[in-house]
Coordinates of C-alpha atoms in Angstrom, one line a residue:
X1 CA 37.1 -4.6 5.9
X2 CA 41.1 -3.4 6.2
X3 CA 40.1 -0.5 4.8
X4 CA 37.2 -0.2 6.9
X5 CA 39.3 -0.6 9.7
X6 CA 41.6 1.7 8.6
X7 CA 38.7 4.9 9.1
X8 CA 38.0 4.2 12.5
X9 CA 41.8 4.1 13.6
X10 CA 41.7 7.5 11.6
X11 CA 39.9 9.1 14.0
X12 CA 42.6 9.1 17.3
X13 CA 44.9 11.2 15.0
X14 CA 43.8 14.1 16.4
X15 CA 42.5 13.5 19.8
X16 CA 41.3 16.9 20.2
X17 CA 39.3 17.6 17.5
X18 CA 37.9 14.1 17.8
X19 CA 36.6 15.4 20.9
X20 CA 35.2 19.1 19.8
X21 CA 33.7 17.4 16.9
X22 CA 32.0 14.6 19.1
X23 CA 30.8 17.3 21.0
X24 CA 29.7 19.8 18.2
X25 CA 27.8 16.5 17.3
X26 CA 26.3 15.4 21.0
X27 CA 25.0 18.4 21.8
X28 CA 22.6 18.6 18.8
X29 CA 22.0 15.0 19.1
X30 CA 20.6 16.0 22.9
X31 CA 18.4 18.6 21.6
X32 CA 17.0 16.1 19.4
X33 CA 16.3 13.4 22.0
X34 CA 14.8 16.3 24.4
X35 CA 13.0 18.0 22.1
X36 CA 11.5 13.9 20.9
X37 CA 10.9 13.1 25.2
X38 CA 9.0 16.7 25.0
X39 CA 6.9 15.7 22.7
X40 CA 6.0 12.6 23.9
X41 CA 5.1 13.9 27.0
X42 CA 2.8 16.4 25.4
X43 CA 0.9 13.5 23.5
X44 CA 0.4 11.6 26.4
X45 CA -1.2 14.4 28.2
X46 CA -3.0 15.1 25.6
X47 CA -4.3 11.6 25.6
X48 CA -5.2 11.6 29.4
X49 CA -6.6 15.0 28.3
X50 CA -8.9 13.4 26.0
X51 CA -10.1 10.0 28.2
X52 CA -11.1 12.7 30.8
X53 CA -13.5 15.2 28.4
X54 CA -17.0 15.0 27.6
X55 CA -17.0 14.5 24.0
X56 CA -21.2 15.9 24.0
X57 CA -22.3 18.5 22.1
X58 CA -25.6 20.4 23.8
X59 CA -28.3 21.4 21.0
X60 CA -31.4 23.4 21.9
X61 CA -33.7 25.9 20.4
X62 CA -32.2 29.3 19.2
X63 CA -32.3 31.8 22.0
X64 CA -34.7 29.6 24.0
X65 CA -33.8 27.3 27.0
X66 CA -36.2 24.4 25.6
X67 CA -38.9 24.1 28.8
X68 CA -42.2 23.4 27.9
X69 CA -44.1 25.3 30.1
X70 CA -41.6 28.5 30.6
X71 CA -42.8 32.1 30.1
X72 CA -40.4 33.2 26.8
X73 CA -38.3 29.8 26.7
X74 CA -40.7 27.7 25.8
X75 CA -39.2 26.9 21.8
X76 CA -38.1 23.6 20.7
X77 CA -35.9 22.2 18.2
X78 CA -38.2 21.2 15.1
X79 CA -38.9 17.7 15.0
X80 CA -36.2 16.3 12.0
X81 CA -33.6 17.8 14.1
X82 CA -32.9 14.6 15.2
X83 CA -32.7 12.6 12.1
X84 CA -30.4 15.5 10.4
X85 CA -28.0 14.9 13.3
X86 CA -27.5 11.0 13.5
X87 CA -27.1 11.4 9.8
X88 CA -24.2 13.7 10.2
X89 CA -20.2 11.9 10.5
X90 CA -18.5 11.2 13.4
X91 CA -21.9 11.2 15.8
X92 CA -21.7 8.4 17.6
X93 CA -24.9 8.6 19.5
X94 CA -27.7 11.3 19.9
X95 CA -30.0 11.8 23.1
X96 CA -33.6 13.6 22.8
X97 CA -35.0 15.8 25.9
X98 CA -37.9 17.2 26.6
X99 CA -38.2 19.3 29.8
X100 CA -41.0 20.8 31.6
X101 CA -41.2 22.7 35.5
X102 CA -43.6 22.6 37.7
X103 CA -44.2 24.8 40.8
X104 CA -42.8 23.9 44.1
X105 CA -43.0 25.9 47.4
X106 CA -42.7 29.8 47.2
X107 CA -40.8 30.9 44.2
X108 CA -39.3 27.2 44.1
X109 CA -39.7 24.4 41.1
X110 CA -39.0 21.4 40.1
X111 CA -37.7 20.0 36.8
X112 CA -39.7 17.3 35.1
X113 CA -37.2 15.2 32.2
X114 CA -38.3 13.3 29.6
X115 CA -35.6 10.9 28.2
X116 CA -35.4 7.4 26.4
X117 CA -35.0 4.6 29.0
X118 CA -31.3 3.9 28.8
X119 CA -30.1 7.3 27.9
X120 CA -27.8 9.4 30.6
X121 CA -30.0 11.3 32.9
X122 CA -28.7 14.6 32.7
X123 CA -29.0 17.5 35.4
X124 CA -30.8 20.4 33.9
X125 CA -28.8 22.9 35.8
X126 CA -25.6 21.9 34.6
X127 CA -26.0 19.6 30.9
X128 CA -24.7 16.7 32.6
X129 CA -24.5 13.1 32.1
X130 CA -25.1 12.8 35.6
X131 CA -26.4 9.0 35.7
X132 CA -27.0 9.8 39.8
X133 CA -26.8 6.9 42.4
X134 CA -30.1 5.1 43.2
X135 CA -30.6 5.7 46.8
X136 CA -34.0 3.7 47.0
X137 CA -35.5 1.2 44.3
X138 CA -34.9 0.3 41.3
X139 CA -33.5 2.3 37.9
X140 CA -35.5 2.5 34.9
X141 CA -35.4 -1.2 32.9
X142 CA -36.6 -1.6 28.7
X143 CA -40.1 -2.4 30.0
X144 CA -40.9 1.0 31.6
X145 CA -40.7 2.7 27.7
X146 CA -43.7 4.8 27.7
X147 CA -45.4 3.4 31.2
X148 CA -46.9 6.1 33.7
X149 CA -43.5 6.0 35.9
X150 CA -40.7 8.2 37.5
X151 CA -37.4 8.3 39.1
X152 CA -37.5 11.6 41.7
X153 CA -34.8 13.2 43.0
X154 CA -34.0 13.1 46.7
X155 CA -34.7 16.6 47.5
X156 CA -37.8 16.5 45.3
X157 CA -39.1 13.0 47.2
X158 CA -38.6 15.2 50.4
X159 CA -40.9 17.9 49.0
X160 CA -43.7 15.7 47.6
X161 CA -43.7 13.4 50.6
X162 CA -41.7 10.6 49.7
X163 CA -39.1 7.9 51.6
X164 CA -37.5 5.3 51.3
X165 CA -40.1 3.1 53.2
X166 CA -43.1 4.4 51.5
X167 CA -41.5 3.7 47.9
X168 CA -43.5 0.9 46.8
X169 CA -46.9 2.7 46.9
X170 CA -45.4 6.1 46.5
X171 CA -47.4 8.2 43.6
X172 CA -46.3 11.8 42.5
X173 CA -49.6 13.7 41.0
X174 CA -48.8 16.3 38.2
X175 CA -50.8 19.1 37.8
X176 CA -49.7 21.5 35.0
X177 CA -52.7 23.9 36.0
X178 CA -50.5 25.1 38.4
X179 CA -48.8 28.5 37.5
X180 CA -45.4 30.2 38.8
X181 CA -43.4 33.6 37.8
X182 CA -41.8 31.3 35.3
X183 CA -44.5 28.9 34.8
X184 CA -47.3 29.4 32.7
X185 CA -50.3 26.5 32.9
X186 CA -51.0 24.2 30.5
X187 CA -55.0 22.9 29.8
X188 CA -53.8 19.2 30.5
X189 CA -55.2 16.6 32.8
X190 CA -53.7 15.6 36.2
X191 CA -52.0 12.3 36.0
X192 CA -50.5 10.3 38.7
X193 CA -47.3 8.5 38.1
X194 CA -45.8 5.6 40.2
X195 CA -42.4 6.2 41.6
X196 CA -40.2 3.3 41.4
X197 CA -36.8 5.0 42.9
X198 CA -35.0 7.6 44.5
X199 CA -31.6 9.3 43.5
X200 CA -29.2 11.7 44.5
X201 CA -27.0 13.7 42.3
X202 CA -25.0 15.7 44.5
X203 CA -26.2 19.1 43.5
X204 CA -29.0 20.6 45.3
X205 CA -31.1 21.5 42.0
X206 CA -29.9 18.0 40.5
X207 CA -31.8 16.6 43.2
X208 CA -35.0 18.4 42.4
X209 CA -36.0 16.9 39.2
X210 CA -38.3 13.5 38.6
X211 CA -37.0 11.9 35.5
X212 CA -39.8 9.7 33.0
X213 CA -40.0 8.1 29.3
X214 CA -39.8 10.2 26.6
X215 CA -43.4 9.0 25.5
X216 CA -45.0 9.5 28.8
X217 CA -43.9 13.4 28.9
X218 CA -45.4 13.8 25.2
X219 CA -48.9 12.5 26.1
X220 CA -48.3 14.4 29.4
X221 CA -47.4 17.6 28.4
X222 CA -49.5 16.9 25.3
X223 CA -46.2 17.8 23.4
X224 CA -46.4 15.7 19.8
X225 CA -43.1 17.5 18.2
X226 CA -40.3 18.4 18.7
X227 CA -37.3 18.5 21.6
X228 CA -35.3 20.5 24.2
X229 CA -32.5 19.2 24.1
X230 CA -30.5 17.0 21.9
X231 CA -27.0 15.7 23.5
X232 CA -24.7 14.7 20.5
X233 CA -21.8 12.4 21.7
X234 CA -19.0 13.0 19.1
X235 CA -16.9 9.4 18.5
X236 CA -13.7 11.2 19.8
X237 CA -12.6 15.1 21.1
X238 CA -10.4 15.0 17.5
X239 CA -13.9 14.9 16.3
X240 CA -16.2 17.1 18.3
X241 CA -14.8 20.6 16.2
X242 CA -16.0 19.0 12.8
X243 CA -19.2 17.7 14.6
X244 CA -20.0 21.2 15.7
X245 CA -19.8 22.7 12.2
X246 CA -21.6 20.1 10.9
X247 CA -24.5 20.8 12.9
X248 CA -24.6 24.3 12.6
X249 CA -24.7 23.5 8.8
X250 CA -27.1 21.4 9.2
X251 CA -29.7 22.8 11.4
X252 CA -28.8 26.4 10.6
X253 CA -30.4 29.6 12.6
X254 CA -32.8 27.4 14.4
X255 CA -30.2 25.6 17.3
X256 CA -27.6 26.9 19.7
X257 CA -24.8 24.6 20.2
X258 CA -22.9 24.3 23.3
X259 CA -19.9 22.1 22.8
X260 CA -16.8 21.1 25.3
X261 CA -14.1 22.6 22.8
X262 CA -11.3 22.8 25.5
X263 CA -9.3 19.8 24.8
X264 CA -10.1 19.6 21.1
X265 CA -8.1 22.8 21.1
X266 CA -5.9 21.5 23.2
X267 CA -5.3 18.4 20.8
X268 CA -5.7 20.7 17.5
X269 CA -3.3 24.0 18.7
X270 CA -1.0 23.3 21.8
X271 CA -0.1 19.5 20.9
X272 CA 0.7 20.4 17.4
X273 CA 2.4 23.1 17.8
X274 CA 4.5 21.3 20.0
X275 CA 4.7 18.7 17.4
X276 CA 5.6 21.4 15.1
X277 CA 8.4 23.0 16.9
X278 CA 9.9 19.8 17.9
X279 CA 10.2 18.6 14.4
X280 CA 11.4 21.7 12.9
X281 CA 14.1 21.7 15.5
X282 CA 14.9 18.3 15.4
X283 CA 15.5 18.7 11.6
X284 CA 17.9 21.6 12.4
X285 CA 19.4 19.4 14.9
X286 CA 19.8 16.7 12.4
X287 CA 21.3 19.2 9.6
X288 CA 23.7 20.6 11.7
X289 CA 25.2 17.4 12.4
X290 CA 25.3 16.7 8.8
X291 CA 27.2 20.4 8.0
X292 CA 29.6 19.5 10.9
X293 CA 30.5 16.1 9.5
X294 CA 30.4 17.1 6.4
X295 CA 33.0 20.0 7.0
X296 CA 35.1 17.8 8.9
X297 CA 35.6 14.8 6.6
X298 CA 36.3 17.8 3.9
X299 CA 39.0 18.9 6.3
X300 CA 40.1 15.0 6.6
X301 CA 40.3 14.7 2.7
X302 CA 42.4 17.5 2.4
X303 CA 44.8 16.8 5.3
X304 CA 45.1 13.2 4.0
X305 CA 45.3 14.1 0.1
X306 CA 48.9 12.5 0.0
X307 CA 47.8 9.5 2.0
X308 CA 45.1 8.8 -0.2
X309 CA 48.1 9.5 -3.3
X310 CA 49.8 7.0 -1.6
X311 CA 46.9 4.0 -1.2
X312 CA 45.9 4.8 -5.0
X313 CA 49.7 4.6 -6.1
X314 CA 49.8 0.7 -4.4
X315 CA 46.4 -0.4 -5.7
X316 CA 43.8 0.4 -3.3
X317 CA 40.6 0.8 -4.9
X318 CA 38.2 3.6 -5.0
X319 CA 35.6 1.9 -3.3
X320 CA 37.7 1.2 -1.0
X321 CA 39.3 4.3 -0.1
X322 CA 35.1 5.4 0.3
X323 CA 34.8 2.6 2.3
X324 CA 37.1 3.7 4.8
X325 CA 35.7 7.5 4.8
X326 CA 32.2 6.3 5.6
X327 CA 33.7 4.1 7.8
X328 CA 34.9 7.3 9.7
X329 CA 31.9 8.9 9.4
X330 CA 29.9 6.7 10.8
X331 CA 32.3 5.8 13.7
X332 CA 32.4 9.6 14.5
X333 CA 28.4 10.1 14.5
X334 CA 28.3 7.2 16.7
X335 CA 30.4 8.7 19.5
X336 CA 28.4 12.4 18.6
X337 CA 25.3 9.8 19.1
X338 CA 27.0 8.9 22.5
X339 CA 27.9 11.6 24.0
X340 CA 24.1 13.2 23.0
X341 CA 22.5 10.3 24.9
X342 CA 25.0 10.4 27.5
X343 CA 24.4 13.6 28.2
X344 CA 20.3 13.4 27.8
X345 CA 20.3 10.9 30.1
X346 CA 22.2 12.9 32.9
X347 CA 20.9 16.0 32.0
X348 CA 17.9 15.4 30.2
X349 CA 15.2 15.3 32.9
X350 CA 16.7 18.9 34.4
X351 CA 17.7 21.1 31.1
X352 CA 14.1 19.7 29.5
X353 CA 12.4 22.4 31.3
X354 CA 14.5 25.5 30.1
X355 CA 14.7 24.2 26.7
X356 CA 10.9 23.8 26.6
X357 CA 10.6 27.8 27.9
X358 CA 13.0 28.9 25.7
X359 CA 12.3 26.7 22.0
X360 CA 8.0 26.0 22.5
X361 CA 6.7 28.3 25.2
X362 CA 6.3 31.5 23.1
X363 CA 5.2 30.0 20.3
X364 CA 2.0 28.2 22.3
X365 CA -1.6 29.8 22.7
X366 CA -1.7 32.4 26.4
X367 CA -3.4 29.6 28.2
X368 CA -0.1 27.1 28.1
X369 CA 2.7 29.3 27.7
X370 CA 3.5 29.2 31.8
X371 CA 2.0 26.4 32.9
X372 CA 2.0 23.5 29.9
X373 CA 5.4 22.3 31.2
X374 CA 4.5 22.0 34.3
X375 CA 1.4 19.6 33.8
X376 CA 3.5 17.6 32.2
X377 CA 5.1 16.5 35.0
X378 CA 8.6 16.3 33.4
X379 CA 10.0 14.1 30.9
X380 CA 11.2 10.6 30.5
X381 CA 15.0 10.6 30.0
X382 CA 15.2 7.1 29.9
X383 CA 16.6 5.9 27.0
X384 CA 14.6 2.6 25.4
X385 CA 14.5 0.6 22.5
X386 CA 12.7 3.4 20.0
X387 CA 15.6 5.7 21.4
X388 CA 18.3 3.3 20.4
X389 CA 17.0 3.1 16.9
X390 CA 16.5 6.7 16.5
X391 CA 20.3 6.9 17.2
X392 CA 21.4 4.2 14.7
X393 CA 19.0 5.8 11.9
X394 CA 20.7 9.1 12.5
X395 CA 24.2 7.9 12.7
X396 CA 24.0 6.5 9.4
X397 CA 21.9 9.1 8.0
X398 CA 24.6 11.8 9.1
X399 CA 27.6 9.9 8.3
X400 CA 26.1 8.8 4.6
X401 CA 25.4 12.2 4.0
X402 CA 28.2 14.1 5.8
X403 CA 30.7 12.0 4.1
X404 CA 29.3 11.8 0.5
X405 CA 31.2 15.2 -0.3
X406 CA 34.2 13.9 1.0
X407 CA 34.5 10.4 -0.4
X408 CA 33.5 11.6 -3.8
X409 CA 37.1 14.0 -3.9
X410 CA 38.8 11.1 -2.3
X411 CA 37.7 9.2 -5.4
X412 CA 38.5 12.0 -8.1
X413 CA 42.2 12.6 -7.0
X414 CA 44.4 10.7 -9.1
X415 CA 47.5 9.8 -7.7
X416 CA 50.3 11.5 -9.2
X417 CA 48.0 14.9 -8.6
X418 CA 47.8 13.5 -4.8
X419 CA 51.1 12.6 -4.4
X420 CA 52.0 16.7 -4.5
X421 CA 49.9 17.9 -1.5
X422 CA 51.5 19.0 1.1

C-alpha cells in the first residue's frame, strides 16, 4: 500500500506534464464518450424508426393488379401461394384478398374486397391496413364468416342510396353483368347482400369500396382459386429484407412484391455504419491513450532509474516497485478519465454535432449524410451509471496496459546498474 501510495504522489513532480498528459488523455477519452452518446442516439432513432413502419410485405400476381373482373389485370396468385408463404421464417401472419370492381356513375367504380373476418381492411388505392372508423353499425364479428354481408364505404353508401337511418334494412344488389372501360362482365347471378355498417377511411377512393368474407366473394364472383393480394406481416423491419427474398424464392416469376424497405435499410446501412465508425474510433481513442501512457511511464522509468536503484538497494521488492508504477498509471488515466468527462459534459452536447459531420457523415448512404444528425435531435451528455463504468473499465484497461512496458524495466534493473543513471 506504501508503495502504492508512493505512485500517486509521483505524479505532482512535474505539474506540467501531469497536466499535458491528462489532457493528451481527456481529449481522446471525450471522443470516446461522444462518439458512445452518438451512437446511442442513432439506435434509439432507429428504434422509434422501427415502432412507426409497416412491417407488410404486398404480393400480387406478376404484372397484373389482381381484380377479378379488370380488362388485362385480371391474374391471380395461384392458389398454394399462400401455404408456401406462412411456411416461410420470420412471417408472422399472412392476409388473403380477393378484389373485384363494379361500375358506378360515368367512368366511376367501386371496389368490392373480399377478406377473412378479422383481417385489416385495407384500401385498394393505397395497400393499407386502413381498419377505417365505423361511422354507422356494427364491424364484422366471427359469425359473419361466409354470410351474404358487407361493410360499404361512406362515399359508396351515398352512391347506392344508403344512411345512417336506413341501415338496418339497407341491401346493396351486385350485378357483375354490368360492364365499364375497365370492367368486363361476368355470367354470374345478381345477389343482394345485407349491409350491417358504414365507414369512413379518410380518402375519397377508400371510401368507395364495400368490404365482405372471403367465402362470400368466391361463390360471388364464382372465383374457386386463387388471390389478389397476399399482405405478409414480417415479425420485425430487421426481418422484412430476409422475408422478401424468401418469397421471391419461393413463389419465383409468378408474384410482384412490394415491401416497405425504408427503415430496414435504415436499421441494416445508416445505424451500422454509425455503429461501425463509432467503434473503430473509439478503439483508436482507446489506443492512443494506451501509446500516451505507455510513452510516459517509459519516460518515468527512465527519469527515476536511480530512484528505483535506490528502493532495490534497501529491499523494496519487485512487486512492489510495479505496484507503485501501476499505481501511477492508473491514478493518471483516472484524471485523463476526468478531464474527458468533464469536458463531454460541458462540451458534449455542442461539439457532438461537428464531430458527427466530420468522423460519420461522409461515410453514410446520400439520404442521411445532411440531415441524420439533425433527426436525432442531439445527444445526451449526461453522464449515468453505464458511463461511469465505461470510465473505470478504461482506466484500468489503459493504465494495465500503458504501464506493463514500464514496470517490466523497473523490474529488470538491478541495482548497482541503476544506481549509475544519471
Amino acid at each position: 500500500m506504501r508503495m502504492m501510495t508512493l505512485g500517486v504522489r509521483n505524479l505532482l513532480r512535474n505539474r506540467l506534464r501531469l497536466v499535458v498528459v491528462a489532457l493528451l488523455i481527456g481529449v481522446p477519452f471525450f471522443l470516446l464518450l461522444a462518439l458512445q452518446a452518438i451512437g446511442a442516439a442513432v439506435r434509439a432513432h432507429t428504434e422509434v424508426l422501427k415502432q412507426g413502419v409497416d412491417t407488410s410485405l404486398q404480393v400480387r400476381a406478376k404484372g397484373s393488379m389482381g381484380h377479378v373482373n379488370m380488362v388485362g389485370s385480371h391474374r391471380l396468385l395461384p392458389h398454394d401461394a399462400l401455404e408456401k408463404v406462412r411456411g416461410i421464417a420470420h412471417v408472422a401472419k399472412v392476409e388473403p384478398y380477393l378484389l373485384g370492381m363494379s361500375p358506378t356513375e360515368g367512368h366511376n367504380f367501386a371496389m368490392h374486397v373480399g377478406l377473412h373476418v378479422g383481417d385489416a381492411k385495407r384500401l385498394e388505392s393505397h395497400g393499407e391496413a386502413g381498419n377505417p372508423r365505423i361511422i354507422a353499425g356494427r364491424d364484422f364479428t366471427p359469425e359473419d364468416a361466409g354470410q351474404d354481408v358487407g361493410l360499404i364505404g361512406q362515399a359508396y353508401a351515398r352512391w347506392a342510396g344508403i344512411t345512417p337511418e336506413s341501415l338496418a334494412n339497407a341491401r346493396l344488389v351486385v350485378d357483375l353483368t354490368r360492364t365499364h372501360a375497365v370492367i368486363f362482365p361476368l355470367n354470374r347471378p345478381t345477389q343482394a347482400l345485407q349491409i350491417i355498417g358504414i365507414y369512413a377511411s379518410g380518402y375519397v377512393f377508400g371510401d368507395m369500396q364495400l368490404f365482405i368474407p372471403l367465402e362470400t366473394f368466391r361463390r360471388l364472383y364464382g372465383v374457386e382459386q386463387g388471390f389478389s393480394w397476399l399482405f405478409v406481416s414480417a415479425d420485425s423491419v430487421d426481418s422484412v429484407a430476409f422475408v422478401d427474398r424468401q418469397i421471391r424464392d419461393a413463389l419465383g416469376a409468378v408474384a410482384d412484391i412490394i415491401s416497405p424497405k425504408s427503415a430496414a435499410t435504415f436499421a441494416s446501412t445508416t445505424t451500422r455504419t454509425v455503429q461501425r465508425i463509432a467503434g473503430t474510433v473509439s478503439l483508436f481513442a482507446v489506443v492512443l491513450m494506451v501509446v500516451v501512457v505507455f510513452f510516459v511511464m517509459l519516460v518515468t522509468v527512465r527519469e527515476r532509474a536511480r530512484e528505483i536503484g535506490t528502493l532495490k538497494a534497501i529491499g523494496a521488492s519487485n512487486g512492489g516497485i510495479v505496484a507503485q508504477f501501476l499505481a501511477e498509471a492508473m491514478a493518471l488515466s483516472a484524471l485523463g478519465g476526468l478531464v474527458g468527462v468533464s469536458l463531454f459534459r460541458a462540451l458534449g452536447g455542442v461539439l457532438s454535432g461537428p464531430l458527427f459531420v466530420l468522423s460519420i457523415s461522409p461515410f453514410l448512404p446520400a439520404p442521411y449524410k445532411d440531415t441524420l444528425f439533425a433527426r436525432l435531435g442531439g445527444v445526451n451528455a449526461g453522464v449515468g451509471p453505464a458511463t461511469v463504468g465505461l470510465v473505470l473499465l478504461i482506466v484500468v484497461l489503459v493504465a494495465a496496459l500503458g504501464s506493463g512496458y514500464g514496470a517490466w524495466q523497473a523490474t529488470r534493473l538491478s541495482p548497482v546498474e541503476a544506481m549509475k543513471h544519471e
